[in-house]
Amino acid sequence: MFPEFHAIIPARYASTRFPGKPLAMILGMPMIQHVYRRAMESEAFASAHVATDDERIYKVCRELLVPVVMTGAEHVSGTDRVYEAACLLDLDQDSVVVNIQGDEPALDPRMLVQLRNVFTDASVSVATLARPLDPSDAALPDIVKVVCAGNGDALYFSRAPIPFVRDTGNMGSEFLAHVGLYAFRLPALRHFTELEPSPLELTEQLEQLRLLENGVPIRVALTDCSTHGVDRPEDIAIVESLLKERTPCKPY
């Protein structure tokens, strides 16, 4: 039996490469509304909320009837903002909270179901996704790679190409690209926020390494679904093309 699942979508207005991107219009709809509708289309969640510290985002969400929580402005990471929102919503301690990035309007709802299904294993406290990666892209630092143990738990995440292929004729493992969706049982989410940033996290600029360095396992489920985040204004055209190819979201 599954615990109750809740989606929280952190959204901030400030962005070096694309200020105000949660409110960028995509096919006539603000990006943050697309992300919310994708979460609801998955039918995996008891609730879904946007978490923001910005009055402009808050106002637009309220006008669009997208559930939204106003959080503090002091958070260093989106995960910290997600935990504050979970506390404000007074979620049950047995809940699983899924952190859905607010710049993923083309997210495939099936990915959220795949992430939920990991929690049929009661021993899992944190889970994420990975997809097969073409070896030609393995050296790109913007694509985070992950290597896993036999049970699916992450051994390490890196911007470097891991595993290192010493002999191309004897490659025993494919490259996996990390998909930045995280699901936490609520006590594990609280524990994350209580930990200090770790040395490897600071080196690679990957906050999930904080958990691994503190002995908290992260289960990695494989997906064949793909998505495309919005980092820069030029990504809008790519995302619009992807969305036009998909079945429209259900009305909410």
PDB file of C-alpha atoms in Angstrom:
ATOM      1  CA  MET A   1       0.000   0.000   0.000  1.00  0.00           C
ATOM      2  CA  PHE A   2       1.302   3.449  -0.915  1.00  0.00           C
ATOM      3  CA  PRO A   3       1.680   6.282   1.579  1.00  0.00           C
ATOM      4  CA  GLU A   4      -0.019   9.564   0.703  1.00  0.00           C
ATOM      5  CA  PHE A   5       1.903  11.513  -1.951  1.00  0.00           C
ATOM      6  CA  HIS A   6       2.090  15.302  -2.197  1.00  0.00           C
ATOM      7  CA  ALA A   7       3.741  17.350  -4.945  1.00  0.00           C
ATOM      8  CA  ILE A   8       5.449  20.621  -4.064  1.00  0.00           C
ATOM      9  CA  ILE A   9       6.764  22.834  -6.873  1.00  0.00           C
ATOM     10  CA  PRO A  10       9.367  25.379  -5.707  1.00  0.00           C
ATOM     11  CA  ALA A  11       9.341  28.526  -7.835  1.00  0.00           C
ATOM     12  CA  ARG A  12      11.460  31.645  -7.479  1.00  0.00           C
ATOM     13  CA  TYR A  13      11.437  34.748  -9.647  1.00  0.00           C
ATOM     14  CA  ALA A  14      15.167  35.438  -9.571  1.00  0.00           C
ATOM     15  CA  SER A  15      17.255  33.587 -12.145  1.00  0.00           C
ATOM     16  CA  THR A  16      20.598  34.677 -13.567  1.00  0.00           C
ATOM     17  CA  ARG A  17      19.939  33.223 -17.011  1.00  0.00           C
ATOM     18  CA  PHE A  18      16.174  33.785 -17.187  1.00  0.00           C
ATOM     19  CA  PRO A  19      14.622  36.164 -14.614  1.00  0.00           C
ATOM     20  CA  GLY A  20      10.922  35.570 -14.014  1.00  0.00           C
ATOM     21  CA  LYS A  21      10.854  32.270 -15.867  1.00  0.00           C
ATOM     22  CA  PRO A  22       8.040  30.655 -13.786  1.00  0.00           C
ATOM     23  CA  LEU A  23       5.728  33.257 -15.367  1.00  0.00           C
ATOM     24  CA  ALA A  24       7.098  32.907 -18.907  1.00  0.00           C
ATOM     25  CA  MET A  25       4.259  32.214 -21.335  1.00  0.00           C
ATOM     26  CA  ILE A  26       4.248  28.830 -23.066  1.00  0.00           C
ATOM     27  CA  LEU A  27       1.419  28.132 -25.508  1.00  0.00           C
ATOM     28  CA  GLY A  28      -0.602  30.887 -23.871  1.00  0.00           C
ATOM     29  CA  MET A  29      -0.130  29.651 -20.307  1.00  0.00           C
ATOM     30  CA  PRO A  30       2.430  30.575 -17.594  1.00  0.00           C
ATOM     31  CA  MET A  31       5.109  27.924 -17.213  1.00  0.00           C
ATOM     32  CA  ILE A  32       4.269  27.273 -13.564  1.00  0.00           C
ATOM     33  CA  GLN A  33       0.691  26.386 -14.542  1.00  0.00           C
ATOM     34  CA  HIS A  34       1.986  23.816 -17.041  1.00  0.00           C
ATOM     35  CA  VAL A  35       4.074  22.171 -14.307  1.00  0.00           C
ATOM     36  CA  TYR A  36       1.118  22.051 -11.918  1.00  0.00           C
ATOM     37  CA  ARG A  37      -1.150  20.532 -14.565  1.00  0.00           C
ATOM     38  CA  ARG A  38       1.445  17.875 -15.428  1.00  0.00           C
ATOM     39  CA  ALA A  39       1.616  16.916 -11.763  1.00  0.00           C
ATOM     40  CA  MET A  40      -2.154  16.613 -11.525  1.00  0.00           C
ATOM     41  CA  GLU A  41      -2.386  14.721 -14.814  1.00  0.00           C
ATOM     42  CA  SER A  42      -0.235  11.964 -13.305  1.00  0.00           C
ATOM     43  CA  GLU A  43      -3.003  11.201 -10.756  1.00  0.00           C
ATOM     44  CA  ALA A  44      -0.215  10.219  -8.349  1.00  0.00           C
ATOM     45  CA  PHE A  45      -0.853  12.918  -5.748  1.00  0.00           C
ATOM     46  CA  ALA A  46      -3.296  13.695  -2.982  1.00  0.00           C
ATOM     47  CA  SER A  47      -2.343  17.356  -3.474  1.00  0.00           C
ATOM     48  CA  ALA A  48      -0.013  19.626  -5.447  1.00  0.00           C
ATOM     49  CA  HIS A  49       1.131  23.110  -4.425  1.00  0.00           C
ATOM     50  CA  VAL A  50       3.493  25.761  -5.717  1.00  0.00           C
ATOM     51  CA  ALA A  51       5.916  27.080  -3.070  1.00  0.00           C
ATOM     52  CA  THR A  52       7.269  30.591  -3.684  1.00  0.00           C
ATOM     53  CA  ASP A  53       8.631  33.642  -1.901  1.00  0.00           C
ATOM     54  CA  ASP A  54       7.603  36.022  -4.683  1.00  0.00           C
ATOM     55  CA  GLU A  55       4.389  38.070  -4.628  1.00  0.00           C
ATOM     56  CA  ARG A  56       4.149  38.090  -8.442  1.00  0.00           C
ATOM     57  CA  ILE A  57       4.201  34.303  -8.690  1.00  0.00           C
ATOM     58  CA  TYR A  58       1.834  34.008  -5.719  1.00  0.00           C
ATOM     59  CA  LYS A  59      -0.650  36.421  -7.299  1.00  0.00           C
ATOM     60  CA  VAL A  60      -0.659  34.644 -10.685  1.00  0.00           C
ATOM     61  CA  CYS A  61      -1.165  31.243  -9.039  1.00  0.00           C
ATOM     62  CA  ARG A  62      -4.105  32.530  -7.021  1.00  0.00           C
ATOM     63  CA  GLU A  63      -5.680  34.036 -10.142  1.00  0.00           C
ATOM     64  CA  LEU A  64      -5.289  30.707 -11.978  1.00  0.00           C
ATOM     65  CA  LEU A  65      -6.627  28.681  -9.025  1.00  0.00           C
ATOM     66  CA  VAL A  66      -3.282  26.901  -8.672  1.00  0.00           C
ATOM     67  CA  PRO A  67      -2.757  26.033  -4.985  1.00  0.00           C
ATOM     68  CA  VAL A  68       0.187  28.060  -3.680  1.00  0.00           C
ATOM     69  CA  VAL A  69       2.092  28.530  -0.414  1.00  0.00           C
ATOM     70  CA  MET A  70       4.117  31.632   0.455  1.00  0.00           C
ATOM     71  CA  THR A  71       7.457  30.689   2.011  1.00  0.00           C
ATOM     72  CA  GLY A  72      10.400  32.615   3.416  1.00  0.00           C
ATOM     73  CA  ALA A  73      13.000  34.254   1.189  1.00  0.00           C
ATOM     74  CA  GLU A  74      16.046  32.937   3.043  1.00  0.00           C
ATOM     75  CA  HIS A  75      16.210  29.446   1.527  1.00  0.00           C
ATOM     76  CA  VAL A  76      19.476  28.417  -0.093  1.00  0.00           C
ATOM     77  CA  SER A  77      17.927  25.534  -2.062  1.00  0.00           C
ATOM     78  CA  GLY A  78      14.595  24.514  -3.472  1.00  0.00           C
ATOM     79  CA  THR A  79      14.598  21.503  -1.146  1.00  0.00           C
ATOM     80  CA  ASP A  80      14.613  23.789   1.903  1.00  0.00           C
ATOM     81  CA  ARG A  81      11.661  25.688   0.424  1.00  0.00           C
ATOM     82  CA  VAL A  82       9.822  22.411  -0.178  1.00  0.00           C
ATOM     83  CA  TYR A  83      10.257  21.402   3.466  1.00  0.00           C
ATOM     84  CA  GLU A  84       8.924  24.735   4.751  1.00  0.00           C
ATOM     85  CA  ALA A  85       5.904  24.343   2.467  1.00  0.00           C
ATOM     86  CA  ALA A  86       5.320  20.796   3.761  1.00  0.00           C
ATOM     87  CA  CYS A  87       5.357  22.171   7.319  1.00  0.00           C
ATOM     88  CA  LEU A  88       2.971  25.008   6.449  1.00  0.00           C
ATOM     89  CA  LEU A  89       0.623  22.469   4.869  1.00  0.00           C
ATOM     90  CA  ASP A  90       0.870  20.327   8.016  1.00  0.00           C
ATOM     91  CA  LEU A  91       1.410  17.150   6.013  1.00  0.00           C
ATOM     92  CA  ASP A  92       1.229  13.824   7.806  1.00  0.00           C
ATOM     93  CA  GLN A  93       4.602  12.458   8.943  1.00  0.00           C
ATOM     94  CA  ASP A  94       3.976   9.296   6.921  1.00  0.00           C
ATOM     95  CA  SER A  95       3.619  11.284   3.702  1.00  0.00           C
ATOM     96  CA  VAL A  96       5.972  11.250   0.729  1.00  0.00           C
ATOM     97  CA  VAL A  97       6.796  14.701  -0.652  1.00  0.00           C
ATOM     98  CA  VAL A  98       7.855  14.995  -4.292  1.00  0.00           C
ATOM     99  CA  ASN A  99       9.966  18.004  -5.275  1.00  0.00           C
ATOM    100  CA  ILE A 100       9.022  18.911  -8.856  1.00  0.00           C
ATOM    101  CA  GLN A 101      11.188  21.596 -10.414  1.00  0.00           C
ATOM    102  CA  GLY A 102       9.185  24.644 -11.473  1.00  0.00           C
ATOM    103  CA  ASP A 103      11.017  24.868 -14.808  1.00  0.00           C
ATOM    104  CA  GLU A 104       9.866  21.479 -16.159  1.00  0.00           C
ATOM    105  CA  PRO A 105       6.694  22.285 -18.138  1.00  0.00           C
ATOM    106  CA  ALA A 106       7.254  19.341 -20.505  1.00  0.00           C
ATOM    107  CA  LEU A 107       7.499  16.817 -17.684  1.00  0.00           C
ATOM    108  CA  ASP A 108       5.987  13.476 -18.680  1.00  0.00           C
ATOM    109  CA  PRO A 109       3.379  12.551 -16.017  1.00  0.00           C
ATOM    110  CA  ARG A 110       4.377   8.885 -16.322  1.00  0.00           C
ATOM    111  CA  MET A 111       7.687   9.781 -14.673  1.00  0.00           C
ATOM    112  CA  LEU A 112       5.860  10.829 -11.526  1.00  0.00           C
ATOM    113  CA  VAL A 113       4.049   7.497 -11.400  1.00  0.00           C
ATOM    114  CA  GLN A 114       7.358   5.659 -11.866  1.00  0.00           C
ATOM    115  CA  LEU A 115       8.826   7.634  -8.968  1.00  0.00           C
ATOM    116  CA  ARG A 116       5.822   6.854  -6.777  1.00  0.00           C
ATOM    117  CA  ASN A 117       6.105   3.140  -7.502  1.00  0.00           C
ATOM    118  CA  VAL A 118       9.564   3.012  -5.897  1.00  0.00           C
ATOM    119  CA  PHE A 119       7.878   3.376  -2.513  1.00  0.00           C
ATOM    120  CA  THR A 120       6.317  -0.065  -2.651  1.00  0.00           C
ATOM    121  CA  ASP A 121       9.645  -0.895  -0.951  1.00  0.00           C
ATOM    122  CA  ALA A 122       9.172   0.239   2.650  1.00  0.00           C
ATOM    123  CA  SER A 123      12.931   0.587   3.137  1.00  0.00           C
ATOM    124  CA  VAL A 124      13.172   3.475   0.639  1.00  0.00           C
ATOM    125  CA  SER A 125      13.287   6.928   2.232  1.00  0.00           C
ATOM    126  CA  VAL A 126      14.526   8.991  -0.752  1.00  0.00           C
ATOM    127  CA  ALA A 127      14.098   8.250  -4.454  1.00  0.00           C
ATOM    128  CA  THR A 128      14.903   9.809  -7.799  1.00  0.00           C
ATOM    129  CA  LEU A 129      15.002   8.875 -11.509  1.00  0.00           C
ATOM    130  CA  ALA A 130      17.647   8.287 -14.181  1.00  0.00           C
ATOM    131  CA  ARG A 131      17.491   7.642 -17.910  1.00  0.00           C
ATOM    132  CA  PRO A 132      19.894   6.004 -20.372  1.00  0.00           C
ATOM    133  CA  LEU A 133      22.426   8.483 -21.751  1.00  0.00           C
ATOM    134  CA  ASP A 134      24.152   8.435 -25.110  1.00  0.00           C
ATOM    135  CA  PRO A 135      27.913   8.036 -24.498  1.00  0.00           C
ATOM    136  CA  SER A 136      28.575  11.055 -26.730  1.00  0.00           C
ATOM    137  CA  ASP A 137      26.857  13.258 -24.130  1.00  0.00           C
ATOM    138  CA  ALA A 138      28.561  11.788 -21.066  1.00  0.00           C
ATOM    139  CA  ALA A 139      31.270  14.455 -20.888  1.00  0.00           C
ATOM    140  CA  LEU A 140      28.792  17.360 -20.755  1.00  0.00           C
ATOM    141  CA  PRO A 141      28.956  18.898 -17.241  1.00  0.00           C
ATOM    142  CA  ASP A 142      25.367  20.199 -17.413  1.00  0.00           C
ATOM    143  CA  ILE A 143      24.159  16.580 -17.600  1.00  0.00           C
ATOM    144  CA  VAL A 144      24.544  14.944 -14.199  1.00  0.00           C
ATOM    145  CA  LYS A 145      25.516  11.284 -14.303  1.00  0.00           C
ATOM    146  CA  VAL A 146      24.770   8.624 -11.694  1.00  0.00           C
ATOM    147  CA  VAL A 147      26.142   5.154 -11.000  1.00  0.00           C
ATOM    148  CA  CYS A 148      24.161   2.652  -8.955  1.00  0.00           C
ATOM    149  CA  ALA A 149      24.580  -0.443  -6.828  1.00  0.00           C
ATOM    150  CA  GLY A 150      22.891  -3.713  -7.713  1.00  0.00           C
ATOM    151  CA  ASN A 151      19.837  -2.866  -5.591  1.00  0.00           C
ATOM    152  CA  GLY A 152      19.351   0.437  -7.416  1.00  0.00           C
ATOM    153  CA  ASP A 153      20.762   2.715  -4.715  1.00  0.00           C
ATOM    154  CA  ALA A 154      22.951   5.539  -5.983  1.00  0.00           C
ATOM    155  CA  LEU A 155      26.681   5.115  -5.439  1.00  0.00           C
ATOM    156  CA  TYR A 156      27.606   8.571  -6.723  1.00  0.00           C
ATOM    157  CA  PHE A 157      26.376  11.505  -8.797  1.00  0.00           C
ATOM    158  CA  SER A 158      28.801  13.582 -10.843  1.00  0.00           C
ATOM    159  CA  ARG A 159      29.135  16.150 -13.577  1.00  0.00           C
ATOM    160  CA  ALA A 160      32.097  14.094 -14.803  1.00  0.00           C
ATOM    161  CA  PRO A 161      31.571  11.067 -17.096  1.00  0.00           C
ATOM    162  CA  ILE A 162      31.034   8.157 -14.720  1.00  0.00           C
ATOM    163  CA  PRO A 163      31.785   5.319 -14.971  1.00  0.00           C
ATOM    164  CA  PHE A 164      35.127   6.060 -16.604  1.00  0.00           C
ATOM    165  CA  VAL A 165      35.502   3.800 -19.644  1.00  0.00           C
ATOM    166  CA  ARG A 166      39.070   2.498 -19.634  1.00  0.00           C
ATOM    167  CA  ASP A 167      38.482  -0.102 -22.362  1.00  0.00           C
ATOM    168  CA  THR A 168      35.612   0.456 -24.798  1.00  0.00           C
ATOM    169  CA  GLY A 169      35.628  -3.231 -25.659  1.00  0.00           C
ATOM    170  CA  ASN A 170      34.912  -4.202 -22.072  1.00  0.00           C
ATOM    171  CA  MET A 171      32.177  -1.776 -20.992  1.00  0.00           C
ATOM    172  CA  GLY A 172      29.980  -3.409 -18.367  1.00  0.00           C
ATOM    173  CA  SER A 173      27.678  -0.500 -17.507  1.00  0.00           C
ATOM    174  CA  GLU A 174      25.770   2.088 -19.535  1.00  0.00           C
ATOM    175  CA  PHE A 175      25.783   5.801 -18.805  1.00  0.00           C
ATOM    176  CA  LEU A 176      22.806   7.071 -16.844  1.00  0.00           C
ATOM    177  CA  ALA A 177      21.663  10.680 -16.751  1.00  0.00           C
ATOM    178  CA  HIS A 178      20.098  11.842 -13.520  1.00  0.00           C
ATOM    179  CA  VAL A 179      16.568  13.246 -13.802  1.00  0.00           C
ATOM    180  CA  GLY A 180      16.122  15.975 -11.193  1.00  0.00           C
ATOM    181  CA  LEU A 181      12.957  14.730  -9.523  1.00  0.00           C
ATOM    182  CA  TYR A 182      13.171  13.824  -5.833  1.00  0.00           C
ATOM    183  CA  ALA A 183      10.738  12.070  -3.531  1.00  0.00           C
ATOM    184  CA  PHE A 184      11.271  12.079   0.248  1.00  0.00           C
ATOM    185  CA  ARG A 185       9.474  10.470   3.095  1.00  0.00           C
ATOM    186  CA  LEU A 186       8.822  13.500   5.277  1.00  0.00           C
ATOM    187  CA  PRO A 187      11.290  12.551   8.063  1.00  0.00           C
ATOM    188  CA  ALA A 188      14.049  12.157   5.441  1.00  0.00           C
ATOM    189  CA  LEU A 189      13.205  15.574   3.990  1.00  0.00           C
ATOM    190  CA  ARG A 190      13.472  17.113   7.454  1.00  0.00           C
ATOM    191  CA  HIS A 191      16.804  15.335   8.006  1.00  0.00           C
ATOM    192  CA  PHE A 192      18.163  16.779   4.752  1.00  0.00           C
ATOM    193  CA  THR A 193      17.402  20.333   5.857  1.00  0.00           C
ATOM    194  CA  GLU A 194      19.176  19.737   9.174  1.00  0.00           C
ATOM    195  CA  LEU A 195      22.444  18.703   7.492  1.00  0.00           C
ATOM    196  CA  GLU A 196      25.193  21.146   6.596  1.00  0.00           C
ATOM    197  CA  PRO A 197      26.302  21.368   2.947  1.00  0.00           C
ATOM    198  CA  SER A 198      28.886  18.622   2.440  1.00  0.00           C
ATOM    199  CA  PRO A 199      32.351  18.794   0.830  1.00  0.00           C
ATOM    200  CA  LEU A 200      31.449  16.821  -2.296  1.00  0.00           C
ATOM    201  CA  GLU A 201      28.185  18.722  -2.639  1.00  0.00           C
ATOM    202  CA  LEU A 202      30.101  22.005  -2.655  1.00  0.00           C
ATOM    203  CA  THR A 203      32.695  20.667  -5.091  1.00  0.00           C
ATOM    204  CA  GLU A 204      30.234  19.286  -7.656  1.00  0.00           C
ATOM    205  CA  GLN A 205      27.413  21.736  -6.839  1.00  0.00           C
ATOM    206  CA  LEU A 206      25.012  18.803  -6.463  1.00  0.00           C
ATOM    207  CA  GLU A 207      22.928  18.908  -3.301  1.00  0.00           C
ATOM    208  CA  GLN A 208      21.945  15.219  -3.468  1.00  0.00           C
ATOM    209  CA  LEU A 209      25.535  14.371  -2.533  1.00  0.00           C
ATOM    210  CA  ARG A 210      24.775  15.755   0.931  1.00  0.00           C
ATOM    211  CA  LEU A 211      22.612  12.716   1.570  1.00  0.00           C
ATOM    212  CA  LEU A 212      25.136  10.188   0.272  1.00  0.00           C
ATOM    213  CA  GLU A 213      27.966  11.738   2.293  1.00  0.00           C
ATOM    214  CA  ASN A 214      25.823  11.375   5.409  1.00  0.00           C
ATOM    215  CA  GLY A 215      24.938   7.749   4.763  1.00  0.00           C
ATOM    216  CA  VAL A 216      21.374   8.324   3.521  1.00  0.00           C
ATOM    217  CA  PRO A 217      20.656   6.030   0.550  1.00  0.00           C
ATOM    218  CA  ILE A 218      18.904   7.323  -2.573  1.00  0.00           C
ATOM    219  CA  ARG A 219      17.023   4.722  -4.620  1.00  0.00           C
ATOM    220  CA  VAL A 220      17.250   5.348  -8.378  1.00  0.00           C
ATOM    221  CA  ALA A 221      14.480   4.129 -10.686  1.00  0.00           C
ATOM    222  CA  LEU A 222      15.083   3.933 -14.421  1.00  0.00           C
ATOM    223  CA  THR A 223      12.777   5.666 -16.874  1.00  0.00           C
ATOM    224  CA  ASP A 224      12.564   5.735 -20.638  1.00  0.00           C
ATOM    225  CA  CYS A 225      10.578   8.986 -20.555  1.00  0.00           C
ATOM    226  CA  SER A 226      12.266  12.255 -21.381  1.00  0.00           C
ATOM    227  CA  THR A 227      11.729  15.908 -20.593  1.00  0.00           C
ATOM    228  CA  HIS A 228      13.365  19.261 -21.309  1.00  0.00           C
ATOM    229  CA  GLY A 229      13.820  21.930 -18.663  1.00  0.00           C
ATOM    230  CA  VAL A 230      13.745  25.665 -19.278  1.00  0.00           C
ATOM    231  CA  ASP A 231      17.067  27.273 -18.354  1.00  0.00           C
ATOM    232  CA  ARG A 232      17.180  30.040 -20.960  1.00  0.00           C
ATOM    233  CA  PRO A 233      14.599  31.929 -23.067  1.00  0.00           C
ATOM    234  CA  GLU A 234      15.590  29.914 -26.146  1.00  0.00           C
ATOM    235  CA  ASP A 235      14.358  26.735 -24.413  1.00  0.00           C
ATOM    236  CA  ILE A 236      10.760  27.961 -24.710  1.00  0.00           C
ATOM    237  CA  ALA A 237      10.509  27.058 -28.409  1.00  0.00           C
ATOM    238  CA  ILE A 238      11.855  23.554 -27.737  1.00  0.00           C
ATOM    239  CA  VAL A 239       9.350  22.966 -24.927  1.00  0.00           C
ATOM    240  CA  GLU A 240       6.444  24.283 -26.991  1.00  0.00           C
ATOM    241  CA  SER A 241       7.328  21.818 -29.736  1.00  0.00           C
ATOM    242  CA  LEU A 242       7.397  18.934 -27.241  1.00  0.00           C
ATOM    243  CA  LEU A 243       4.054  19.914 -25.727  1.00  0.00           C
ATOM    244  CA  LYS A 244       2.372  20.161 -29.122  1.00  0.00           C
ATOM    245  CA  GLU A 245       3.350  16.546 -29.800  1.00  0.00           C
ATOM    246  CA  ARG A 246       1.697  15.259 -26.626  1.00  0.00           C
ATOM    247  CA  THR A 247      -1.886  14.614 -25.666  1.00  0.00           C
ATOM    248  CA  PRO A 248      -3.258  17.799 -24.080  1.00  0.00           C
ATOM    249  CA  CYS A 249      -3.541  17.926 -20.306  1.00  0.00           C
ATOM    250  CA  LYS A 250      -6.918  17.249 -18.768  1.00  0.00           C
ATOM    251  CA  PRO A 251      -8.783  20.403 -17.712  1.00  0.00           C
ATOM    252  CA  TYR A 252      -8.585  21.324 -14.016  1.00  0.00           C
TER     253      TYR A 252
END
